[in-house]
PDB file of C-alpha atoms in Angstrom:
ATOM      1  CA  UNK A   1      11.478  20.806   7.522  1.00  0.00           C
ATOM      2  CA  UNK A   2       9.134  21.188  10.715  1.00  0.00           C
ATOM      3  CA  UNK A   3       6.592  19.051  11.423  1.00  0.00           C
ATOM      4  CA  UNK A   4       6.414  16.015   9.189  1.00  0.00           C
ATOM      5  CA  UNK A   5       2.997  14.897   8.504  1.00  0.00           C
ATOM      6  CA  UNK A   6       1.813  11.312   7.654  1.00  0.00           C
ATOM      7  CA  UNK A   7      -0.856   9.868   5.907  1.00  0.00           C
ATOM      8  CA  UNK A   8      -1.298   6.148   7.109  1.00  0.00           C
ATOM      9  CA  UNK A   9      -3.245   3.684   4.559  1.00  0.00           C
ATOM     10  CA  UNK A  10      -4.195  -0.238   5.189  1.00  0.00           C
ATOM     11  CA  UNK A  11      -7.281  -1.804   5.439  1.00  0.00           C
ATOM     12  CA  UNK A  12      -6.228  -3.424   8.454  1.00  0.00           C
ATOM     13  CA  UNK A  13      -7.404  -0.965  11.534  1.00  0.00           C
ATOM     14  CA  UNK A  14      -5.161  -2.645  14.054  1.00  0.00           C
ATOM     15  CA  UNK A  15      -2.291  -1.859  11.652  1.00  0.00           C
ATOM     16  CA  UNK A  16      -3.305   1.726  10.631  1.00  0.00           C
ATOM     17  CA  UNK A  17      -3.581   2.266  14.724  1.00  0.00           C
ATOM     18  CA  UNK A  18      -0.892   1.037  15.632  1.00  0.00           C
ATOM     19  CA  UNK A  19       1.493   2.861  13.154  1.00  0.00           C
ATOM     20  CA  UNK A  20      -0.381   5.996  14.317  1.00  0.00           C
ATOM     21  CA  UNK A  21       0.391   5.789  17.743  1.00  0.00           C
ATOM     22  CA  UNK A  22       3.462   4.832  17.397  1.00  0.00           C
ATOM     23  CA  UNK A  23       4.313   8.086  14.692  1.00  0.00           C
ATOM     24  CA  UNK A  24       2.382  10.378  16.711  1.00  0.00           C
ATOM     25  CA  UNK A  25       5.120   9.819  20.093  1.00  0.00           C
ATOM     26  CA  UNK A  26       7.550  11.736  18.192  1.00  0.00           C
ATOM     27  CA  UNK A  27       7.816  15.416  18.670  1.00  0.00           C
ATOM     28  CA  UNK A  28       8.666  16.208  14.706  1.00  0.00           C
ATOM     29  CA  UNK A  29       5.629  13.683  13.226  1.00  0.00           C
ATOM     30  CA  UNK A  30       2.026  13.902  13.110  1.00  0.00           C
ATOM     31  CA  UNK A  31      -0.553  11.511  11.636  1.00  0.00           C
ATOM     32  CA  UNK A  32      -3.017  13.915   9.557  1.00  0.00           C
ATOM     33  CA  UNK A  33      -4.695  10.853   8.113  1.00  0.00           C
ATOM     34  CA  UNK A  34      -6.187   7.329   7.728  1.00  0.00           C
ATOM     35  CA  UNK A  35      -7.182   5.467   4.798  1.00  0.00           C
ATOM     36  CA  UNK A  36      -8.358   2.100   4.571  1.00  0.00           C
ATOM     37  CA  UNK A  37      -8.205   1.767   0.679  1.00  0.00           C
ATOM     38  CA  UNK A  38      -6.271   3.756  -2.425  1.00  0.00           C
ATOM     39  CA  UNK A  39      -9.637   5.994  -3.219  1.00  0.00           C
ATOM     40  CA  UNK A  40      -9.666   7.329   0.510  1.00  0.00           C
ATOM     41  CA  UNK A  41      -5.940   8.382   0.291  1.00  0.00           C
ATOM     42  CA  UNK A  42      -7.044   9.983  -3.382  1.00  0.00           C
ATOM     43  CA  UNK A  43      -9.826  11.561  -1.672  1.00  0.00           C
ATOM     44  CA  UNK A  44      -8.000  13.340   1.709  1.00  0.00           C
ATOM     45  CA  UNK A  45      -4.802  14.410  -0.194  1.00  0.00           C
ATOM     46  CA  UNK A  46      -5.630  17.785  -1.266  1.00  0.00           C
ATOM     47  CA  UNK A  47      -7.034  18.606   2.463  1.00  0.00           C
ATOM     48  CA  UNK A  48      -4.142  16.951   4.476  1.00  0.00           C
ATOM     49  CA  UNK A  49      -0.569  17.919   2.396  1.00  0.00           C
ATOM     50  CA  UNK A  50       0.861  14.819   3.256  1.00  0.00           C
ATOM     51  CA  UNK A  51       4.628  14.484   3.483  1.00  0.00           C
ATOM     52  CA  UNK A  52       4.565  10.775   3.487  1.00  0.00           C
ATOM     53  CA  UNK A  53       2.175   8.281   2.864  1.00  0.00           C
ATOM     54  CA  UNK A  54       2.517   4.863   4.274  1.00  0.00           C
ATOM     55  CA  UNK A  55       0.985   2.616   1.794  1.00  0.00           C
ATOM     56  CA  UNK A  56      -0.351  -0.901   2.023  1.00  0.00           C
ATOM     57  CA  UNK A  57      -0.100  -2.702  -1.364  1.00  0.00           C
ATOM     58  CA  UNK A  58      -3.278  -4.909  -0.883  1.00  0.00           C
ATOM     59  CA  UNK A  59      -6.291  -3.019  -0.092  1.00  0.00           C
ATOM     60  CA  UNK A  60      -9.867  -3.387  -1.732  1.00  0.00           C
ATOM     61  CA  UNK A  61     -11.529  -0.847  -4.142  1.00  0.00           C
ATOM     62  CA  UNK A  62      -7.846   0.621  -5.153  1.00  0.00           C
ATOM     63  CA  UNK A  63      -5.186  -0.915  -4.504  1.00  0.00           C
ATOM     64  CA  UNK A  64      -2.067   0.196  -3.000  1.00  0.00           C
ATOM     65  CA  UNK A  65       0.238   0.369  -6.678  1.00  0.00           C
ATOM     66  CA  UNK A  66      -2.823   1.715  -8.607  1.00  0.00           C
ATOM     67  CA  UNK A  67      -3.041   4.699  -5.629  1.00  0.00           C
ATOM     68  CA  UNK A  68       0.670   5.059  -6.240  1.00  0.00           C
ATOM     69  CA  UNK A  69       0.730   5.809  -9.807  1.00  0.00           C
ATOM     70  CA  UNK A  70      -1.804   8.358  -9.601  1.00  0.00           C
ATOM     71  CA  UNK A  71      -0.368   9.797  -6.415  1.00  0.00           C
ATOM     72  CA  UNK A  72       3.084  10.160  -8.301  1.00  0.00           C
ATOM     73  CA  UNK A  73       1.295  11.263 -11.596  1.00  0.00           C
ATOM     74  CA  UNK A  74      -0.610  14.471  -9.352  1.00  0.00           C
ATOM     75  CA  UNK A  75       1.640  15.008  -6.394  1.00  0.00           C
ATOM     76  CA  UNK A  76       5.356  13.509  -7.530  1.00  0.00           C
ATOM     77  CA  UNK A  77       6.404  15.341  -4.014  1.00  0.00           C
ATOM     78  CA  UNK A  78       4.974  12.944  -2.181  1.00  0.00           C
ATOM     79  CA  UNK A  79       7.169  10.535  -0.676  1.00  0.00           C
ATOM     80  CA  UNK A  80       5.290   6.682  -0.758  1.00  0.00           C
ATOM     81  CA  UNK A  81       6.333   4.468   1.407  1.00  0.00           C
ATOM     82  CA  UNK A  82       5.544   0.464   0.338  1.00  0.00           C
ATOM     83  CA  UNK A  83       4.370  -1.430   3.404  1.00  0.00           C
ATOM     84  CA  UNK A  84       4.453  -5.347   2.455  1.00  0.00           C
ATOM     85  CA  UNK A  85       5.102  -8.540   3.302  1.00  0.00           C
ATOM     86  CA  UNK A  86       7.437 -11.602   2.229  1.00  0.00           C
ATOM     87  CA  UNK A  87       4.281 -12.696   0.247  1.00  0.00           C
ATOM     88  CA  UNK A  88       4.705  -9.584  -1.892  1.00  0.00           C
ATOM     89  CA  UNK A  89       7.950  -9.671  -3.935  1.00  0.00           C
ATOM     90  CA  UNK A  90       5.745 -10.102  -6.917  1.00  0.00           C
ATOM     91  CA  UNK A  91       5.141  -6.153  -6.330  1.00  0.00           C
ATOM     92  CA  UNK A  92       8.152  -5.007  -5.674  1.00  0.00           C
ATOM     93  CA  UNK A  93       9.776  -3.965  -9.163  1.00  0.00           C
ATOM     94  CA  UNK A  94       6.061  -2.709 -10.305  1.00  0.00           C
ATOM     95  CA  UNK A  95       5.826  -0.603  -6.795  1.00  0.00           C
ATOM     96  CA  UNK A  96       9.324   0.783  -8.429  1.00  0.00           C
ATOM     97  CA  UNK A  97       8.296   1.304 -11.683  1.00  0.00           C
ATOM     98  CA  UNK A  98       5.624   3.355 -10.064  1.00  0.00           C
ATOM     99  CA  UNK A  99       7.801   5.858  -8.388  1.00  0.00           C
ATOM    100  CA  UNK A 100       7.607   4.173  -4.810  1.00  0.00           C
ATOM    101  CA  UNK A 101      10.343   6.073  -2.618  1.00  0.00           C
ATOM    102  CA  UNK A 102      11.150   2.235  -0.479  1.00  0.00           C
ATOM    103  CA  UNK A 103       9.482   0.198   1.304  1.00  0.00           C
ATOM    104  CA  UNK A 104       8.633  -1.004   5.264  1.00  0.00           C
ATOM    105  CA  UNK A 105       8.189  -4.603   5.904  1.00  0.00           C
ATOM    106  CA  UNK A 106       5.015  -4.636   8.496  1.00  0.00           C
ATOM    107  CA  UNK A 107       7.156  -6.707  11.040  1.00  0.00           C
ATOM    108  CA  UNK A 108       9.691  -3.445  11.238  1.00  0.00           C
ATOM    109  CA  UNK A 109      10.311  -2.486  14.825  1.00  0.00           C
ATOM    110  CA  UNK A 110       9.355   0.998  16.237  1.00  0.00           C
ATOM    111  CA  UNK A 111      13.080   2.584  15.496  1.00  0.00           C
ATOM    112  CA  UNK A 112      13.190   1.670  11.817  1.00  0.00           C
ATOM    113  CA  UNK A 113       9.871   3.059  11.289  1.00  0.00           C
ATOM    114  CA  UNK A 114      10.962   6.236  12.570  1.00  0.00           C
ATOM    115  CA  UNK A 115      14.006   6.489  10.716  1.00  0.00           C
ATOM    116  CA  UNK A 116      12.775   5.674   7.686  1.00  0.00           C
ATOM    117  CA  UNK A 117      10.127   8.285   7.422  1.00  0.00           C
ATOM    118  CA  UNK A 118      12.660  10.653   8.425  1.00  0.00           C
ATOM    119  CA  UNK A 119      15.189   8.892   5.584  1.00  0.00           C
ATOM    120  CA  UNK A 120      12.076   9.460   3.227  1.00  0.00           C
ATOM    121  CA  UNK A 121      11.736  13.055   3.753  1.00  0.00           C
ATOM    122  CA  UNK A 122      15.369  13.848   3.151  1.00  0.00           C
ATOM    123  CA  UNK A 123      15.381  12.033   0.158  1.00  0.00           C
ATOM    124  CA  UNK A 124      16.386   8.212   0.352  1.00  0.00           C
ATOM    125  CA  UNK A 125      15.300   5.181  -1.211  1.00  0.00           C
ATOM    126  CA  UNK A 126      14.515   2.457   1.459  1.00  0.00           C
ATOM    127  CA  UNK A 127      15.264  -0.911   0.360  1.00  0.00           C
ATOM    128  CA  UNK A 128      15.216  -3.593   3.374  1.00  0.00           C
ATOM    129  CA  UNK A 129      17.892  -6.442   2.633  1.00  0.00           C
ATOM    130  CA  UNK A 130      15.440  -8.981   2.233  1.00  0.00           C
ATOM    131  CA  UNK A 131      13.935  -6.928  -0.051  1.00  0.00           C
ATOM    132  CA  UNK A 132      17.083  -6.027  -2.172  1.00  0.00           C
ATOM    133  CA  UNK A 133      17.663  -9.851  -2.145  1.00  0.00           C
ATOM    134  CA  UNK A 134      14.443 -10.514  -3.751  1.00  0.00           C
ATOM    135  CA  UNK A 135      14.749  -7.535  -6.286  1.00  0.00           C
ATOM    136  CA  UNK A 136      18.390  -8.397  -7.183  1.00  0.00           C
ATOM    137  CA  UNK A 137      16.891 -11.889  -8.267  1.00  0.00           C
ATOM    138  CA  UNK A 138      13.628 -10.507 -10.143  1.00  0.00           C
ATOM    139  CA  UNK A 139      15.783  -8.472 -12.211  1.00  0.00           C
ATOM    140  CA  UNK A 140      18.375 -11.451 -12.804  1.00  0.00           C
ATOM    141  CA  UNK A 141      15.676 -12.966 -14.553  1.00  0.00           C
ATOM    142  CA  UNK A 142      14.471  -9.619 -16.677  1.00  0.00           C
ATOM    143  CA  UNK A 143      18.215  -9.603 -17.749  1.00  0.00           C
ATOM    144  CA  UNK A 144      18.160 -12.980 -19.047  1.00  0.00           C
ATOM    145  CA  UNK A 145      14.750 -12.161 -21.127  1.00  0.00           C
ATOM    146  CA  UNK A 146      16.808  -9.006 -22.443  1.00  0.00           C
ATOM    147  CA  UNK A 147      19.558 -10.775 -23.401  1.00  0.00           C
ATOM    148  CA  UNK A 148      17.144 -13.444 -25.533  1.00  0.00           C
ATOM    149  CA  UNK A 149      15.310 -10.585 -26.875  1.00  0.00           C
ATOM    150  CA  UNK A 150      18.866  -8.729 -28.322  1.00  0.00           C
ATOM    151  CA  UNK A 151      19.628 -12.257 -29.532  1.00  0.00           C
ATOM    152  CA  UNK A 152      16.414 -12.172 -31.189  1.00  0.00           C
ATOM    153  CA  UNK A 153      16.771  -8.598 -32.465  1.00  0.00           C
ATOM    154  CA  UNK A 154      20.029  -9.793 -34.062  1.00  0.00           C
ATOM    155  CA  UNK A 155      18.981 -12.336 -35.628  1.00  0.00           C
ATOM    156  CA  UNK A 156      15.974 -10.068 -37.456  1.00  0.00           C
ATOM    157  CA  UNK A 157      18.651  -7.847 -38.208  1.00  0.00           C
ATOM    158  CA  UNK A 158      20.295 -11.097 -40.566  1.00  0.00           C
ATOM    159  CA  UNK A 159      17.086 -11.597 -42.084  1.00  0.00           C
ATOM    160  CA  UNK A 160      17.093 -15.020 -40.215  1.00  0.00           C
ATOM    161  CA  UNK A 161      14.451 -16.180 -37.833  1.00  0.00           C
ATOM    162  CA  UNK A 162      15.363 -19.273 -35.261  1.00  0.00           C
ATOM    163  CA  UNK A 163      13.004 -20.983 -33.188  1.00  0.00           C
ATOM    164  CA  UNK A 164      13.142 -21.426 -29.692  1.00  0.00           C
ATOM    165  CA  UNK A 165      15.092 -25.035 -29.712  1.00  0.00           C
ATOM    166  CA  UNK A 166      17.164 -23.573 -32.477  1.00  0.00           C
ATOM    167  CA  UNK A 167      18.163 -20.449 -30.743  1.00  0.00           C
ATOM    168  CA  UNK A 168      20.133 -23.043 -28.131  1.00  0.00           C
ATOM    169  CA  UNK A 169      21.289 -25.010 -30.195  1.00  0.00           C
ATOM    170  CA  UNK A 170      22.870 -22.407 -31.789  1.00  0.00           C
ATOM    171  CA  UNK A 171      24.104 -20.880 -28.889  1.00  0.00           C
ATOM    172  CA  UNK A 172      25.541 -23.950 -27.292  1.00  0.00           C
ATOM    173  CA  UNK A 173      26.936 -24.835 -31.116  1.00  0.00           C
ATOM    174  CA  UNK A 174      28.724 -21.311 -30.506  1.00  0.00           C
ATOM    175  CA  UNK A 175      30.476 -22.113 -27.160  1.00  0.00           C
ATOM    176  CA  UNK A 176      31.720 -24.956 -28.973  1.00  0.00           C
ATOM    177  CA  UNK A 177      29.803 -27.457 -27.519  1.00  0.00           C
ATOM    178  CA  UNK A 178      29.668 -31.149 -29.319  1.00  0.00           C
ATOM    179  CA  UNK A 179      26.566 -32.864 -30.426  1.00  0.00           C
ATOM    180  CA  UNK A 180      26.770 -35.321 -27.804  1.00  0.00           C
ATOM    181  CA  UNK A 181      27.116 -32.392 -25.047  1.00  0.00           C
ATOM    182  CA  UNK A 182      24.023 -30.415 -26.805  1.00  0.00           C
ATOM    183  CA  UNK A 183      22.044 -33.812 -26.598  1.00  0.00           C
ATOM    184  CA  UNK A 184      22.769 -34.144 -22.955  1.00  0.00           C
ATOM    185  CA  UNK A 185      22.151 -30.717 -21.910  1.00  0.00           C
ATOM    186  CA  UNK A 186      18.817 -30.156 -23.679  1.00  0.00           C
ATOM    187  CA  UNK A 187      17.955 -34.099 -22.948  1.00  0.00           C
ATOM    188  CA  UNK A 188      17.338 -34.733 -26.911  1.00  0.00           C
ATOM    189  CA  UNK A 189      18.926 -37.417 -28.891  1.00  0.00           C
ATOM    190  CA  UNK A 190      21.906 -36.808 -31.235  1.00  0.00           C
ATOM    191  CA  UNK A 191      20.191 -37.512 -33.825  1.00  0.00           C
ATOM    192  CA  UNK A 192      17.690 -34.547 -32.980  1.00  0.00           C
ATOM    193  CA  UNK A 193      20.614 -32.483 -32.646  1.00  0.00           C
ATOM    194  CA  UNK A 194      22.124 -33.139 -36.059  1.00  0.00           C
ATOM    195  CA  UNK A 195      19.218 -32.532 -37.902  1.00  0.00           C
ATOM    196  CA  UNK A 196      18.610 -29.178 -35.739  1.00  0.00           C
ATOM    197  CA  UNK A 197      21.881 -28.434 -36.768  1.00  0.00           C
ATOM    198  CA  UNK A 198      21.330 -29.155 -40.425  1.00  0.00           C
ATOM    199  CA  UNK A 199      18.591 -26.551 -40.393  1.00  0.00           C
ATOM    200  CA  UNK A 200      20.572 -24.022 -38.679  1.00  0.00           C
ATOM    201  CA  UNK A 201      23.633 -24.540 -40.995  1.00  0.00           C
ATOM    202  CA  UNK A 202      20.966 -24.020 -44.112  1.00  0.00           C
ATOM    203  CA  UNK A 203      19.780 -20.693 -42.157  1.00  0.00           C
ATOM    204  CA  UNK A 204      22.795 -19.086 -41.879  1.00  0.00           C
ATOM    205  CA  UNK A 205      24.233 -20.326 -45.536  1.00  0.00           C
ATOM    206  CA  UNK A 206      27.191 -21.782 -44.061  1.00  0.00           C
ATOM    207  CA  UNK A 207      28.499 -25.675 -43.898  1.00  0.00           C
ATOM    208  CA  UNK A 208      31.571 -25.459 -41.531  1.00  0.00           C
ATOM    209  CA  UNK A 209      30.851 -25.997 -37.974  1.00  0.00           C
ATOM    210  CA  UNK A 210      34.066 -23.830 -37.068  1.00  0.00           C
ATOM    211  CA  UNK A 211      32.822 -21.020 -39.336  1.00  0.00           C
ATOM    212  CA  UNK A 212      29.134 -21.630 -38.057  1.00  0.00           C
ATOM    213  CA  UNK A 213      30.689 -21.641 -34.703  1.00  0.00           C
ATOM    214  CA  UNK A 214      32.064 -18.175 -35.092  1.00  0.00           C
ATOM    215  CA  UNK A 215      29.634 -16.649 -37.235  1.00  0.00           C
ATOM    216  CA  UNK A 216      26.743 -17.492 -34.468  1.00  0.00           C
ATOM    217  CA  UNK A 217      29.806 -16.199 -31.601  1.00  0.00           C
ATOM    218  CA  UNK A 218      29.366 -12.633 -33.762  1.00  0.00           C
ATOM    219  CA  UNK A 219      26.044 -12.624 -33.873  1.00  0.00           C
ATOM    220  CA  UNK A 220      26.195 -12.834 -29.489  1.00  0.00           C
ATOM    221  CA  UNK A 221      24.234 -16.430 -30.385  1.00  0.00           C
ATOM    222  CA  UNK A 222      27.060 -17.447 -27.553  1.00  0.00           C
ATOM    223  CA  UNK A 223      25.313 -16.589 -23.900  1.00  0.00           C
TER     224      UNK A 223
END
């Protein structure tokens, strides 16, 4: 590839500037454009042909995720480049899901910026380490939902529905855990426990905590 042009967008002119003249030192880059909102980057696409688009996630009128979709929906070519803070990790998987191509922290030092634009355009997905951190943890806890919604699914599947304090019962009844260690980890009495138990035992038709025990294990009632 040539020359690699840029579109920059923030609403924050001393940002958009300075990434500008920074980009437009190098021999290879050029800055066609500045936007300070997701409609203005909508609006100067089809004139500039941007490469790469530097994208702010908060800006007014359009934000920077809702500009993404679209962008990625009309022009999947484009390469978008997240530019965010620590304050944004709530973003960062829904950036993703939108077809972002990485993302630039805004504290990133002249060097990175260069090389990941040039990263961008041959393809890579810029994650920062921070970042990765964050997302690593974000989709820790989407596993854990999964795994409560296949537990769920299972159960359906059995014709049997558990509440939520019944689900872990059962699932700490499966590990093999006593009454008095349920009580202690949920911070319920035995005597709760018991009769949660009861209920579960006339759920699943069996009376045998060893067989209940194994039954639930089968069902994956156990993680």
């Amino acid at each position: 590839m040539g020359l690699i042009n840029v579109l920059i967008a923030d609403d924050q002119t001393l940002m958009r500037e300075g990434l500008k003249t920074i980009i437009d030192l190098e021999d290879d880059m050029n800055v066609t454009g500045l936007a300070k909102n997701g409609k203005e980057v909508l609006d100067q696409i089809p004139c500039l042909l941007p490469h790469v688009i530097l994208m702010d996630i908060q800006m007014p009128i359009m934000n920077g995720i809702e500009c993404l979709k679209v962008v990625k929906r009309i022009y999947p070519h484009i390469n978008v480049l997240m530019l965010t803070t620590f304050e944004d990790d709530d973003y960062i998987i829904e950036s993703l899901v939108g077809g972002a191509n990485g993302f630039l922290l805004k504290d990133l030092n002249y060097d990175q910026l260069i090389y990941s634009i040039r990263q961008s355009v041959d393809g890579q997905m810029l994650i920062p380490n921070s970042i990765a951190v964050k997302l690593a943890k974000q989709l820790s806890k989407y596993n854990e939902l999964t795994e409560v919604d296949l537990q769920i699914e299972k159960l359906k599947k059995e014709g049997l529905h558990f509440s939520e304090r019944e689900r872990q019962i059962a699932s700490l009844l499966a590990q093999g855990l006593t009454n008095k260690k349920i009580a202690e980890k949920l911070y319920i009495t035995e005597g709760t426990v018991k009769n949660y138990i009861s209920e579960i035992y006339s759920k699943i038709g069996i009376r045998d905590r060893m067989q209940a025990s194994t039954y639930l294990r089968e069902l994956g009632i156990n993680d």
